[in-house]
Amino acid sequence: MPATLKCTNCGGDLRFTPALQKWKCEWCDKEHTEDDLKGFSKEADEALNETVAVKVRREEADCGAVVVTYKCGYCSAEVVTTEETAATFCVYCQRPVTILSQVSGEFKPSAVLPFRHTKDKALEQFKKFLKGKRFLPNAYIADQNIEKLTGVYIPFWLFDGTVHFDVNGEADIVTTSRKGDYRVTKTDTYRIVRAGQLAVQDVPVDASSKTPDDVMDSVEPYDFSELKPFATPFLSGFLAERWDVSQDESFKRAKRRFEGSADNKINASLTRYSRVRKQKDAKRVEGVTAKYGLLPVWMLHSIYEGTDYLFAMNGQTGKILGNLPMDRGKMVKFGTLVFLGSGTASGLLGLALKLFGVI
Amino acid sequence: MGIEDILTVVLFFFIGGGGITASAMFMEIKKHRPVKAASDADWYIKADETMMTTAEDAFLRTHTTKIKVASSSKARLR
C-alpha cells in the first residue's frame, strides 16, 4: 500500500527537509516536527485496511528482475517499483509514496538516520567533486544528468559485539650498522603475548544486494548519536529500499570488520618490531546483536558505454566516493596536445644543449 | 644545423614528450578513480569496553651477522 504524508494545515504533500530536520508542506510551507506527525503511521495503517486495491501486480521482467506495480493513492497512476522498494515517487503527480508493506513486519526498521545534506548541498558538493577532472564525458556533466542525484535510504544491519583476542608469537627488532669493512645486522628476538577484548557498537553492514559493499563502506563513518527510532515520515521525499541480504549473511562481513579492528589494535602495539611471526592468533566474537536501520546516501547511477558508474555521498556527513566515466575522445585530445607541447619544448631544450656544447 | 642536431631534437621530442605525456595522463586518470576505504570497524569502537589485558614482551635472544662490504677507498679505486 503506497501512502503519502499530508500537511496538518492544508492537506498538501509533506517532504522531509534535511536543513530544518522537519517536514515542510510543499503548498503552504507549514513546518511539522516529529511530534506533529506521530499519528501518521497509525492513520496510514488504518487506511491500508480500508483500501481494496493496493498492489496491482507482480511480474518478472525479461532481465529476471521482479517488477511490482502499485496504484498511486492520489492520481491512481501506476507506480512501478522493484520488489525491494520501500519509498519512491509517483512519476505522474511527483508525490512521494511510501509502501507501508515494505517497512512493516520483518522489514520494519528499528532506526533511521535522517538526511542532513539537502539536495542543493549535495549537488554543490558533487559539482565541486567533478571540477578539474578533464576526461568526464559531456553527457555525464550535463545538468540533466547531475539533476538525477537522488536521496536514498539504504538498508543496513547495525551490529554490536565484542571480539576477544589472544595472540602470541615471536617478534624481531633488526638494526643494521657499519663497522669498518663489515655491515653488522643485529636481530633481537622477543616473545610477544597480546590478549584482550574490543567492543564495537553499530557497525553498519549494507543489507541491499543492489549497492556495492565497498562503496557503502567508503562513505562511512556515520555519527550514530543522531540515530532516531524509525518512523515512516522520515522517508517522505526520498527513495528507500528494504533489506534483501539477511542478517545471518551480513554477519559474515560484520565479523570480518570486527576482527579487522582487533588486528589493527594488536598491530598498533607491535610497531616497534621489524617483523612479527604469530604462532597463535585466536579471535572469538561474542555478544552479537543487530538492529535494522536505514542510512542516508545521495546517489547518482549512470551507464556510460555499457559500464555502470556509481557516485555516492554520505547523506549525513557529505563524504564522497565516485567512480567516474572517462571520454576516450577527450583523453586522446589531451594526450596529443600535451605530447606536442612537451615534445616541442623538450626538442628545443635538446637543441639548445647541443648548440651550447653541454651534450 | 647538421644531421646530428636534427637527431638530437627528434630524440628529445619523443623522449621528453612521451615521458611528460605519460605522467600527465597517469595523474589525470588517477583523479577519476575512486579511493576506496578499508572496511574495518575502527570508527565504532567502544573505548570504555576495549582493553588489552595482556601485553608482554620478553627478551629471548640476540643474533648478529656480519657481511664484508667493499671499503670506501676500494670503491673509489674501482
Short mmCIF file of C-alpha atoms in Angstrom, two decimals:
data_model
loop_
_atom_site.label_atom_id
_atom_site.label_comp_id
_atom_site.label_asym_id
_atom_site.label_seq_id
_atom_site.Cartn_x
_atom_site.Cartn_y
_atom_site.Cartn_z
CA MET A 1 0.00 0.00 0.00
CA PRO A 2 1.53 3.31 -1.00
CA ALA A 3 0.98 6.17 1.44
CA THR A 4 1.95 9.82 1.41
CA LEU A 5 2.32 12.36 4.20
CA LYS A 6 -0.22 15.15 4.39
CA CYS A 7 0.04 18.63 5.87
CA THR A 8 -1.98 19.07 9.06
CA ASN A 9 -2.93 22.57 7.87
CA CYS A 10 -3.91 22.30 4.20
CA GLY A 11 -3.66 18.61 3.33
CA GLY A 12 -0.79 19.25 0.89
CA ASP A 13 2.16 16.90 0.46
CA LEU A 14 4.95 16.95 3.02
CA ARG A 15 8.64 16.35 2.39
CA PHE A 16 11.43 15.92 4.90
CA THR A 17 13.74 18.96 4.72
CA PRO A 18 17.24 17.97 5.92
CA ALA A 19 18.35 21.55 6.60
CA LEU A 20 15.44 22.07 9.02
CA GLN A 21 15.24 18.46 10.21
CA LYS A 22 11.46 19.00 9.82
CA TRP A 23 8.73 18.16 7.34
CA LYS A 24 7.64 21.07 5.19
CA CYS A 25 4.38 21.41 3.24
CA GLU A 26 5.02 21.96 -0.46
CA TRP A 27 1.90 24.12 -0.69
CA CYS A 28 1.57 26.27 2.45
CA ASP A 29 5.19 25.96 3.75
CA LYS A 30 4.00 24.87 7.20
CA GLU A 31 6.77 23.07 9.07
CA HIS A 32 5.98 19.90 11.02
CA THR A 33 8.04 18.37 13.81
CA GLU A 34 8.29 14.66 14.54
CA ASP A 35 5.67 15.06 17.30
CA ASP A 36 3.21 16.70 14.90
CA LEU A 37 3.34 13.61 12.70
CA LYS A 38 3.39 10.89 15.30
CA GLY A 39 -0.11 9.73 14.37
CA PHE A 40 0.77 9.41 10.70
CA SER A 41 1.75 5.77 10.63
CA LYS A 42 -1.33 4.68 12.55
CA GLU A 43 -3.63 6.62 10.23
CA ALA A 44 -1.90 5.19 7.21
CA ASP A 45 -2.24 1.68 8.65
CA GLU A 46 -5.97 2.25 9.08
CA ALA A 47 -6.19 3.50 5.53
CA LEU A 48 -4.38 0.35 4.46
CA ASN A 49 -7.12 -1.85 5.94
CA GLU A 50 -9.89 0.15 4.30
CA THR A 51 -8.33 0.25 0.82
CA VAL A 52 -9.26 -2.54 -1.55
CA ALA A 53 -6.84 -2.17 -4.48
CA VAL A 54 -3.24 -1.73 -3.44
CA LYS A 55 -0.68 -3.90 -5.12
CA VAL A 56 -1.81 -4.16 -8.73
CA ARG A 57 0.52 -6.88 -9.95
CA ARG A 58 3.90 -8.53 -9.57
CA GLU A 59 5.69 -9.79 -12.64
CA GLU A 60 9.10 -10.88 -13.76
CA ALA A 61 10.80 -8.72 -16.37
CA ASP A 62 12.80 -10.17 -19.28
CA CYS A 63 16.05 -9.41 -17.45
CA GLY A 64 14.91 -11.53 -14.49
CA ALA A 65 14.15 -8.60 -12.15
CA VAL A 66 10.83 -8.64 -10.32
CA VAL A 67 8.65 -5.61 -11.03
CA VAL A 68 5.87 -4.69 -8.62
CA THR A 69 3.16 -2.24 -9.61
CA TYR A 70 1.19 -0.15 -7.09
CA LYS A 71 -1.55 2.37 -7.59
CA CYS A 72 -0.81 5.95 -6.50
CA GLY A 73 -3.19 6.98 -3.72
CA TYR A 74 -3.63 10.46 -5.23
CA CYS A 75 -3.81 10.23 -9.00
CA SER A 76 -4.40 6.47 -9.38
CA ALA A 77 -1.48 6.23 -11.79
CA GLU A 78 0.60 3.07 -11.69
CA VAL A 79 3.76 3.27 -9.62
CA VAL A 80 6.27 0.72 -10.87
CA THR A 81 8.87 -0.40 -8.35
CA THR A 82 11.21 -3.28 -7.66
CA GLU A 83 10.39 -5.85 -5.02
CA GLU A 84 12.72 -4.13 -2.52
CA THR A 85 11.49 -0.52 -2.94
CA ALA A 86 10.14 0.96 0.29
CA ALA A 87 9.70 4.61 -0.73
CA THR A 88 9.58 6.27 -4.12
CA PHE A 89 7.78 8.96 -6.18
CA CYS A 90 4.78 8.77 -8.46
CA VAL A 91 6.16 9.63 -11.90
CA TYR A 92 2.88 11.29 -12.90
CA CYS A 93 1.95 13.50 -9.93
CA GLN A 94 5.52 13.59 -8.44
CA ARG A 95 4.14 12.92 -4.96
CA PRO A 96 6.30 10.99 -2.51
CA VAL A 97 5.00 7.46 -1.99
CA THR A 98 5.85 5.17 0.93
CA ILE A 99 5.00 1.50 0.51
CA LEU A 100 3.97 0.52 4.02
CA SER A 101 4.18 -3.23 3.46
CA GLN A 102 7.92 -2.76 2.79
CA VAL A 103 8.53 -1.11 6.15
CA SER A 104 6.40 -3.34 8.33
CA GLY A 105 6.68 -6.82 9.81
CA GLU A 106 10.12 -8.33 9.23
CA PHE A 107 11.03 -5.32 7.09
CA LYS A 108 10.27 -2.72 9.74
CA PRO A 109 13.48 -0.83 10.54
CA SER A 110 14.13 -0.11 14.18
CA ALA A 111 16.16 3.01 13.45
CA VAL A 112 16.69 5.67 10.83
CA LEU A 113 19.44 8.24 10.39
CA PRO A 114 17.82 11.31 8.82
CA PHE A 115 19.41 13.16 5.91
CA ARG A 116 21.46 16.23 6.93
CA HIS A 117 22.53 17.30 3.43
CA THR A 118 19.85 18.81 1.22
CA LYS A 119 19.77 18.06 -2.49
CA ASP A 120 21.14 21.55 -3.25
CA LYS A 121 24.10 20.97 -0.92
CA ALA A 122 24.66 17.51 -2.38
CA LEU A 123 24.59 18.93 -5.91
CA GLU A 124 27.01 21.69 -4.93
CA GLN A 125 29.46 19.17 -3.46
CA PHE A 126 29.07 16.87 -6.44
CA LYS A 127 29.86 19.69 -8.88
CA LYS A 128 32.88 20.61 -6.75
CA PHE A 129 33.98 16.97 -6.86
CA LEU A 130 33.75 16.95 -10.67
CA LYS A 131 35.83 20.13 -11.04
CA GLY A 132 39.29 19.68 -12.57
CA LYS A 133 38.52 16.23 -13.98
CA ARG A 134 39.24 16.68 -17.69
CA PHE A 135 38.08 13.36 -19.08
CA LEU A 136 34.45 13.40 -17.92
CA PRO A 137 32.02 12.85 -20.81
CA ASN A 138 29.84 15.87 -21.60
CA ALA A 139 26.70 13.75 -21.16
CA TYR A 140 27.78 12.92 -17.60
CA ILE A 141 28.40 16.51 -16.52
CA ALA A 142 25.26 17.82 -18.23
CA ASP A 143 22.74 19.35 -15.82
CA GLN A 144 20.01 16.88 -16.80
CA ASN A 145 22.25 14.00 -15.68
CA ILE A 146 23.50 15.65 -12.48
CA GLU A 147 19.92 16.50 -11.52
CA LYS A 148 19.27 12.75 -11.30
CA LEU A 149 21.17 12.74 -7.99
CA THR A 150 18.73 11.07 -5.62
CA GLY A 151 18.48 10.72 -1.86
CA VAL A 152 18.13 7.05 -0.98
CA TYR A 153 17.70 5.39 2.41
CA ILE A 154 19.87 2.29 2.13
CA PRO A 155 19.07 -0.67 4.40
CA PHE A 156 21.84 -1.66 6.82
CA TRP A 157 22.25 -4.13 9.63
CA LEU A 158 23.90 -2.41 12.58
CA PHE A 159 25.88 -4.92 14.61
CA ASP A 160 27.12 -4.69 18.19
CA GLY A 161 29.56 -7.21 19.61
CA THR A 162 32.79 -7.94 21.42
CA VAL A 163 35.91 -9.58 19.97
CA HIS A 164 38.13 -11.46 22.41
CA PHE A 165 41.65 -11.88 21.07
CA ASP A 166 44.61 -13.97 22.16
CA VAL A 167 47.78 -13.67 20.11
CA ASN A 168 51.32 -14.86 20.76
CA GLY A 169 54.49 -15.45 18.82
CA GLU A 170 57.95 -14.02 18.23
CA ALA A 171 58.94 -10.59 17.04
CA ASP A 172 62.29 -9.19 15.89
CA ILE A 173 63.92 -5.81 16.17
CA VAL A 174 66.51 -5.61 13.41
CA THR A 175 69.23 -2.96 13.46
CA THR A 176 71.95 -2.52 10.89
CA SER A 177 75.24 -0.67 11.38
CA ARG A 178 78.58 -0.45 9.62
CA LYS A 179 81.83 -1.36 11.35
CA GLY A 180 84.89 -0.93 9.16
CA ASP A 181 84.53 -3.15 6.11
CA TYR A 182 81.57 -5.01 7.62
CA ARG A 183 77.82 -4.44 7.63
CA VAL A 184 76.58 -5.72 11.00
CA THR A 185 72.94 -6.83 11.34
CA LYS A 186 71.73 -7.36 14.90
CA THR A 187 68.42 -9.18 15.45
CA ASP A 188 66.88 -9.05 18.94
CA THR A 189 64.07 -11.57 19.27
CA TYR A 190 61.24 -11.19 21.79
CA ARG A 191 58.38 -13.42 22.86
CA ILE A 192 55.20 -11.38 22.47
CA VAL A 193 51.79 -12.01 24.01
CA ARG A 194 48.72 -9.86 23.40
CA ALA A 195 45.27 -10.61 24.81
CA GLY A 196 42.22 -8.53 25.45
CA GLN A 197 38.87 -7.52 24.13
CA LEU A 198 37.47 -4.97 21.74
CA ALA A 199 33.84 -3.87 21.83
CA VAL A 200 32.11 -2.28 18.86
CA GLN A 201 28.74 -0.64 18.51
CA ASP A 202 26.54 -0.05 15.46
CA VAL A 203 28.91 -1.41 12.84
CA PRO A 204 26.95 -0.91 9.60
CA VAL A 205 26.77 -3.68 7.02
CA ASP A 206 24.98 -2.97 3.74
CA ALA A 207 21.82 -5.10 3.57
CA SER A 208 20.97 -4.35 -0.06
CA SER A 209 22.37 -6.56 -2.81
CA LYS A 210 21.97 -3.66 -5.28
CA THR A 211 24.53 -1.36 -3.69
CA PRO A 212 28.22 -2.34 -3.82
CA ASP A 213 29.53 -3.10 -0.31
CA ASP A 214 32.88 -1.39 -0.89
CA VAL A 215 31.21 1.85 -2.00
CA MET A 216 28.93 1.84 1.04
CA ASP A 217 31.92 1.16 3.34
CA SER A 218 33.83 4.02 1.74
CA VAL A 219 31.28 6.74 2.54
CA GLU A 220 31.45 5.88 6.24
CA PRO A 221 31.67 6.84 9.05
CA TYR A 222 28.20 7.76 10.24
CA ASP A 223 27.53 9.53 13.50
CA PHE A 224 25.01 7.25 15.16
CA SER A 225 24.33 9.64 18.03
CA GLU A 226 21.78 11.15 15.59
CA LEU A 227 20.04 7.79 15.07
CA LYS A 228 16.26 8.03 15.60
CA PRO A 229 13.59 5.40 16.16
CA PHE A 230 12.10 4.56 12.77
CA ALA A 231 9.01 6.42 11.61
CA THR A 232 7.67 6.42 8.05
CA PRO A 233 7.58 10.26 7.83
CA PHE A 234 11.39 10.28 7.55
CA LEU A 235 11.09 8.55 4.17
CA SER A 236 8.95 11.30 2.70
CA GLY A 237 10.71 12.91 -0.25
CA PHE A 238 13.38 10.20 -0.62
CA LEU A 239 13.71 6.79 -2.15
CA ALA A 240 14.12 3.85 0.18
CA GLU A 241 14.93 0.19 -0.17
CA ARG A 242 14.24 -2.70 2.16
CA TRP A 243 16.81 -5.37 3.05
CA ASP A 244 17.33 -8.33 0.76
CA VAL A 245 20.55 -9.61 2.37
CA SER A 246 19.67 -11.42 5.58
CA GLN A 247 21.14 -10.65 8.98
CA ASP A 248 22.93 -14.03 9.08
CA GLU A 249 24.53 -13.44 5.71
CA SER A 250 25.57 -9.89 6.67
CA PHE A 251 27.11 -11.11 9.91
CA LYS A 252 29.97 -12.73 7.96
CA ARG A 253 31.04 -9.25 6.80
CA ALA A 254 30.45 -7.75 10.24
CA LYS A 255 32.67 -10.43 11.79
CA ARG A 256 35.46 -9.63 9.33
CA ARG A 257 35.16 -5.95 10.24
CA PHE A 258 35.23 -6.72 13.99
CA GLU A 259 38.31 -8.92 13.58
CA GLY A 260 39.97 -6.35 11.32
CA SER A 261 39.70 -3.78 14.09
CA ALA A 262 41.10 -6.24 16.64
CA ASP A 263 44.06 -6.81 14.27
CA ASN A 264 44.56 -3.05 13.97
CA LYS A 265 44.69 -2.74 17.76
CA ILE A 266 47.15 -5.64 18.09
CA ASN A 267 49.35 -4.33 15.27
CA ALA A 268 49.36 -0.82 16.78
CA SER A 269 51.01 -2.31 19.88
CA LEU A 270 53.72 -4.04 17.81
CA THR A 271 55.01 -1.11 15.74
CA ARG A 272 58.47 -1.21 17.40
CA TYR A 273 59.17 -4.59 15.80
CA SER A 274 60.61 -5.05 12.33
CA ARG A 275 58.75 -8.33 11.81
CA VAL A 276 56.29 -10.48 13.74
CA ARG A 277 55.72 -14.24 13.48
CA LYS A 278 52.40 -15.13 15.05
CA GLN A 279 52.21 -18.66 16.45
CA LYS A 280 48.73 -18.28 17.87
CA ASP A 281 46.10 -15.88 16.52
CA ALA A 282 42.77 -16.67 18.12
CA LYS A 283 39.71 -14.40 17.94
CA ARG A 284 36.25 -15.07 19.30
CA VAL A 285 33.25 -12.83 18.64
CA GLU A 286 30.63 -12.78 21.38
CA GLY A 287 27.53 -10.91 22.48
CA VAL A 288 26.46 -10.08 18.93
CA THR A 289 23.21 -8.19 18.50
CA ALA A 290 21.89 -6.47 15.40
CA LYS A 291 19.28 -3.93 14.54
CA TYR A 292 17.86 -2.98 11.19
CA GLY A 293 18.33 0.64 10.18
CA LEU A 294 18.06 2.93 7.17
CA LEU A 295 21.03 5.20 6.43
CA PRO A 296 21.03 8.25 4.13
CA VAL A 297 23.03 8.25 0.89
CA TRP A 298 22.87 10.60 -2.11
CA MET A 299 23.41 8.52 -5.22
CA LEU A 300 23.87 9.03 -8.92
CA HIS A 301 23.87 5.93 -11.02
CA SER A 302 24.92 6.32 -14.66
CA ILE A 303 25.66 3.94 -17.50
CA TYR A 304 28.35 5.02 -19.96
CA GLU A 305 29.41 2.81 -22.86
CA GLY A 306 27.77 -0.17 -21.20
CA THR A 307 29.56 0.24 -17.84
CA ASP A 308 27.84 1.18 -14.56
CA TYR A 309 29.20 4.19 -12.68
CA LEU A 310 28.06 4.97 -9.18
CA PHE A 311 28.58 8.20 -7.29
CA ALA A 312 27.68 8.07 -3.61
CA MET A 313 27.69 10.71 -0.89
CA ASN A 314 27.04 10.15 2.79
CA GLY A 315 23.72 11.97 3.37
CA GLN A 316 24.73 12.85 6.93
CA THR A 317 28.39 13.91 6.68
CA GLY A 318 28.81 14.65 2.95
CA LYS A 319 31.70 12.20 2.48
CA ILE A 320 32.03 11.36 -1.22
CA LEU A 321 33.05 8.38 -3.29
CA GLY A 322 32.73 8.45 -7.03
CA ASN A 323 33.53 6.05 -9.79
CA LEU A 324 33.68 8.33 -12.82
CA PRO A 325 33.46 7.59 -16.55
CA MET A 326 36.13 8.81 -18.98
CA ASP A 327 35.62 10.03 -22.53
CA ARG A 328 38.18 8.40 -24.86
CA GLY A 329 37.99 11.30 -27.32
CA LYS A 330 38.91 13.80 -24.57
CA MET A 331 41.77 11.55 -23.46
CA VAL A 332 43.22 11.35 -26.98
CA LYS A 333 42.87 15.13 -27.45
CA PHE A 334 44.56 15.87 -24.11
CA GLY A 335 47.33 13.33 -24.75
CA THR A 336 48.05 14.71 -28.23
CA LEU A 337 48.18 18.33 -27.02
CA VAL A 338 50.47 17.52 -24.10
CA PHE A 339 52.69 15.38 -26.31
CA LEU A 340 53.07 18.07 -28.96
CA GLY A 341 53.61 20.84 -26.39
CA SER A 342 56.05 19.00 -24.14
CA GLY A 343 57.74 17.33 -27.13
CA THR A 344 58.42 20.69 -28.80
CA ALA A 345 59.75 22.17 -25.55
CA SER A 346 61.97 19.11 -24.99
CA GLY A 347 63.23 19.23 -28.61
CA LEU A 348 64.16 22.91 -28.26
CA LEU A 349 65.90 22.16 -24.96
CA GLY A 350 67.85 19.37 -26.66
CA LEU A 351 68.87 21.69 -29.48
CA ALA A 352 69.98 24.39 -27.03
CA LEU A 353 72.04 21.88 -25.03
CA LYS A 354 73.66 20.68 -28.25
CA LEU A 355 74.42 24.18 -29.53
CA PHE A 356 75.97 25.25 -26.23
CA GLY A 357 78.04 22.09 -26.17
CA VAL A 358 76.52 20.70 -22.98
CA ILE A 359 75.82 17.35 -24.72
CA MET B 1 72.23 22.58 -38.47
CA GLY B 2 73.66 19.16 -39.12
CA ILE B 3 72.07 15.73 -39.09
CA GLU B 4 73.34 15.16 -35.55
CA ASP B 5 71.47 18.26 -34.32
CA ILE B 6 68.26 17.13 -36.01
CA LEU B 7 68.56 13.68 -34.44
CA THR B 8 69.06 15.29 -31.02
CA VAL B 9 65.92 17.41 -31.46
CA VAL B 10 63.89 14.36 -32.61
CA LEU B 11 65.20 12.26 -29.73
CA PHE B 12 64.41 14.94 -27.14
CA PHE B 13 60.97 15.48 -28.76
CA PHE B 14 59.94 11.83 -28.41
CA ILE B 15 61.57 11.04 -25.07
CA GLY B 16 60.58 14.32 -23.37
CA GLY B 17 57.11 14.46 -24.95
CA GLY B 18 56.42 10.79 -24.28
CA GLY B 19 57.57 10.92 -20.66
CA ILE B 20 55.67 14.10 -19.78
CA THR B 21 52.52 12.88 -21.58
CA ALA B 22 52.62 9.53 -19.78
CA SER B 23 52.91 11.16 -16.35
CA ALA B 24 50.25 13.81 -17.15
CA MET B 25 47.84 11.11 -18.37
CA PHE B 26 48.53 8.97 -15.29
CA MET B 27 47.78 11.91 -12.96
CA GLU B 28 44.57 12.81 -14.82
CA ILE B 29 43.27 9.21 -14.92
CA LYS B 30 44.02 8.83 -11.21
CA LYS B 31 41.63 11.71 -10.45
CA HIS B 32 38.76 9.71 -11.97
CA ARG B 33 39.38 6.57 -9.96
CA PRO B 34 37.74 6.18 -6.57
CA VAL B 35 39.82 5.78 -3.44
CA LYS B 36 38.07 3.06 -1.50
CA ALA B 37 38.45 2.89 2.25
CA ALA B 38 39.40 -0.12 4.35
CA SER B 39 36.35 -1.77 5.79
CA ASP B 40 37.23 -2.47 9.41
CA ALA B 41 35.20 -1.24 12.36
CA ASP B 42 37.63 1.24 13.95
CA TRP B 43 35.13 4.11 13.85
CA TYR B 44 32.67 2.22 16.00
CA ILE B 45 34.91 1.03 18.85
CA LYS B 46 33.53 1.49 22.37
CA ALA B 47 36.64 2.77 24.12
CA ASP B 48 35.36 2.08 27.63
CA GLU B 49 34.85 -1.63 26.88
CA THR B 50 38.04 -2.13 24.92
CA MET B 51 41.19 -3.18 26.71
CA MET B 52 44.46 -5.04 26.29
CA THR B 53 44.53 -7.34 29.34
CA THR B 54 47.91 -8.86 28.48
CA ALA B 55 50.78 -7.16 26.67
CA GLU B 56 54.03 -8.99 27.35
CA ASP B 57 57.35 -8.59 25.56
CA ALA B 58 60.02 -10.97 26.90
CA PHE B 59 63.55 -10.87 25.50
CA LEU B 60 64.59 -14.26 24.07
CA ARG B 61 67.87 -13.98 22.15
CA THR B 62 70.18 -11.87 20.01
CA HIS B 63 71.64 -12.92 16.70
CA THR B 64 74.31 -10.94 14.88
CA THR B 65 75.50 -11.33 11.31
CA LYS B 66 78.50 -9.60 9.69
CA ILE B 67 78.79 -9.20 5.96
CA LYS B 68 82.01 -7.92 4.43
CA VAL B 69 81.42 -4.99 2.15
CA ALA B 70 83.88 -3.10 -0.07
CA SER B 71 85.71 -0.36 1.78
CA SER B 72 85.10 3.19 0.67
CA SER B 73 88.72 3.58 -0.60
CA LYS B 74 88.42 0.39 -2.69
CA ALA B 75 85.09 1.53 -4.05
CA ARG B 76 86.69 4.78 -5.18
CA LEU B 77 89.53 2.91 -6.91
CA ARG B 78 87.02 0.89 -8.94
#
